[in-house]
Every structure is written in C-alpha cells, then in structure tokens.
Coordinates of C-alpha atoms in Angstrom, one line a residue:
M96 CA 45.2 111.0 97.8
P97 CA 45.2 111.8 101.5
Y98 CA 47.7 110.1 103.8
Q99 CA 48.4 110.0 107.6
I100 CA 52.1 109.6 108.3
Q101 CA 53.6 108.9 111.7
L102 CA 57.1 108.4 113.0
K103 CA 57.4 106.5 116.3
P104 CA 60.0 107.9 118.7
N105 CA 62.1 104.8 118.5
G106 CA 65.4 106.0 119.9
W107 CA 65.6 109.1 117.7
D108 CA 67.2 112.2 119.1
S109 CA 64.3 114.1 120.7
T110 CA 65.5 117.5 119.4
V111 CA 65.4 116.1 115.8
L112 CA 61.9 114.8 116.4
T113 CA 60.7 118.1 117.8
G114 CA 62.0 119.9 114.8
L115 CA 60.3 117.5 112.4
G116 CA 56.9 117.9 113.9
T117 CA 56.5 121.7 113.6
T118 CA 54.2 123.8 111.5
E119 CA 57.2 125.9 110.4
A120 CA 59.1 122.8 109.1
C121 CA 56.0 121.8 107.0
A122 CA 55.4 125.3 105.8
A123 CA 59.0 125.7 104.7
F124 CA 58.9 122.4 102.8
V125 CA 55.7 123.3 101.0
A126 CA 56.9 126.8 100.2
Q127 CA 59.8 125.4 98.1
E128 CA 59.4 126.1 94.4
S129 CA 60.7 122.6 93.6
I130 CA 60.9 119.4 95.6
P131 CA 63.4 117.1 93.8
V132 CA 62.9 113.4 94.5
E133 CA 64.4 110.3 93.0
V134 CA 62.0 107.7 91.4
V135 CA 62.7 104.6 89.5
K136 CA 61.0 104.5 86.1
K137 CA 61.6 101.6 83.7
G138 CA 64.5 100.4 85.8
K139 CA 66.3 103.8 85.8
T140 CA 66.5 106.3 88.6
V141 CA 65.3 109.7 87.5
L142 CA 65.0 113.0 89.2
L143 CA 61.4 114.3 89.4
D144 CA 59.8 117.5 90.9
A145 CA 57.3 116.3 93.5
R146 CA 56.0 119.9 94.1
P147 CA 53.2 119.8 91.5
F148 CA 51.8 116.7 93.1
L149 CA 51.9 117.9 96.7
Q150 CA 48.6 119.6 97.6
E151 CA 48.9 119.5 101.4
F152 CA 51.6 118.8 103.9
A153 CA 50.8 119.7 107.5
V154 CA 51.5 118.6 111.1
A155 CA 48.9 116.2 112.6
A156 CA 48.8 115.9 116.4
E157 CA 49.7 112.3 117.4
D158 CA 50.5 111.4 121.0
G159 CA 53.8 113.1 121.1
S160 CA 55.2 111.5 118.0
P161 CA 55.9 113.5 114.9
A162 CA 52.9 113.0 112.5
W163 CA 51.8 114.6 109.3
R164 CA 48.9 114.9 106.9
M165 CA 49.7 114.7 103.3
R166 CA 47.6 115.0 100.2
L167 CA 49.1 114.1 96.8
R168 CA 47.6 114.8 93.4
V169 CA 47.0 111.7 91.3
S170 CA 46.3 112.3 87.6
Q171 CA 47.0 110.9 84.2
A172 CA 50.3 112.8 84.3
G173 CA 51.3 110.6 87.3
S174 CA 52.0 111.0 90.9
V175 CA 54.7 110.4 93.6
R176 CA 54.7 108.1 96.6
P177 CA 54.3 109.5 100.0
A178 CA 57.5 107.8 101.2
T179 CA 59.4 109.5 98.4
V180 CA 58.2 112.9 99.5
M181 CA 58.9 112.1 103.1
R182 CA 62.5 111.1 102.2
S183 CA 62.9 114.6 100.7
F184 CA 61.4 116.3 103.7
L185 CA 63.5 114.2 106.2
G186 CA 66.6 114.4 104.2
E187 CA 66.9 118.1 104.8
R188 CA 66.4 117.7 108.5
V189 CA 68.0 114.5 109.8
P190 CA 71.6 113.3 109.9
P191 CA 72.3 111.4 106.6
G192 CA 73.2 108.2 108.5
D193 CA 69.7 108.1 110.0
L194 CA 67.7 108.8 106.8
D195 CA 67.2 105.3 105.4
R196 CA 66.3 103.9 108.8
M197 CA 63.9 106.8 109.6
V198 CA 62.1 106.5 106.2
S199 CA 61.7 102.8 106.7
S200 CA 60.2 103.3 110.1
L201 CA 57.5 105.7 108.9
R202 CA 53.9 104.5 109.3
I203 CA 52.0 105.6 106.2
A204 CA 48.3 105.1 105.9
R205 CA 46.1 106.2 103.0
T206 CA 43.0 107.7 104.6
A207 CA 40.7 107.9 101.5
L208 CA 40.7 107.1 97.8
A209 CA 40.2 110.1 95.5
F210 CA 41.1 110.9 91.9
E211 CA 41.7 114.1 90.0
G212 CA 38.6 116.2 90.3
Q213 CA 37.4 114.5 93.5
G214 CA 37.8 115.6 97.1

C-alpha cells in the first residue's frame, strides 16, 4: 500500500527537521537488514521485523516540511502500519522526549489501495 507522510514544522528544531527529510536518511533506513518495531497482537506487545514489508521509503518534496513516500507490502502473512515504521525511523533521529509527540503529529494518507501482486 502506498502512503504519503508529512510532518508539519510545528516548533520542531529546524536542524532535526532538515536531517529527517534527506535522501541519505531514507536510504540508510531502508538499507538496514532489520527494522525492529513493536506491535500489539492479541493484547501483547511483540517485536516484529518490518523490513520484509517495507518496499519503498523515500523523500517527497512538500513545501519545506519533511515528507516521505512509503510503500508497504500487504499479504496473507500480514503487514505493519506506516506510523509504526515511522516511529522506528524517527526514533533513531529525534530526541527521545520528542518521539511520541512527533509520531502523533504525522499526517499519513494512503494514496491507493493495492494487494499482493498488484501495483
């Protein structure tokens, strides 16, 4: 599933924002062998590798605000939520005290509906 994600510059440190919206930051994130994320399944928090589900993660130009394009694989084996993947991406790059507020201020929009084997 393709998504468009944007972070409005709502009082965030501009140097942090600049670092988040770079091709290098996206490439380094995608190059990881494993992207551990926490998900809740049947009431329990479990660690899952999001890397097999992440097909694309790239910078998208958006009026000076950090913005990204993300494509996640959805199959019978499951998927992950874009906000969960963004928490992992941001968690490596922003001060820990800002992470929850930053993740909650992301604007995430699905741009199409596609299933395994489709676009």
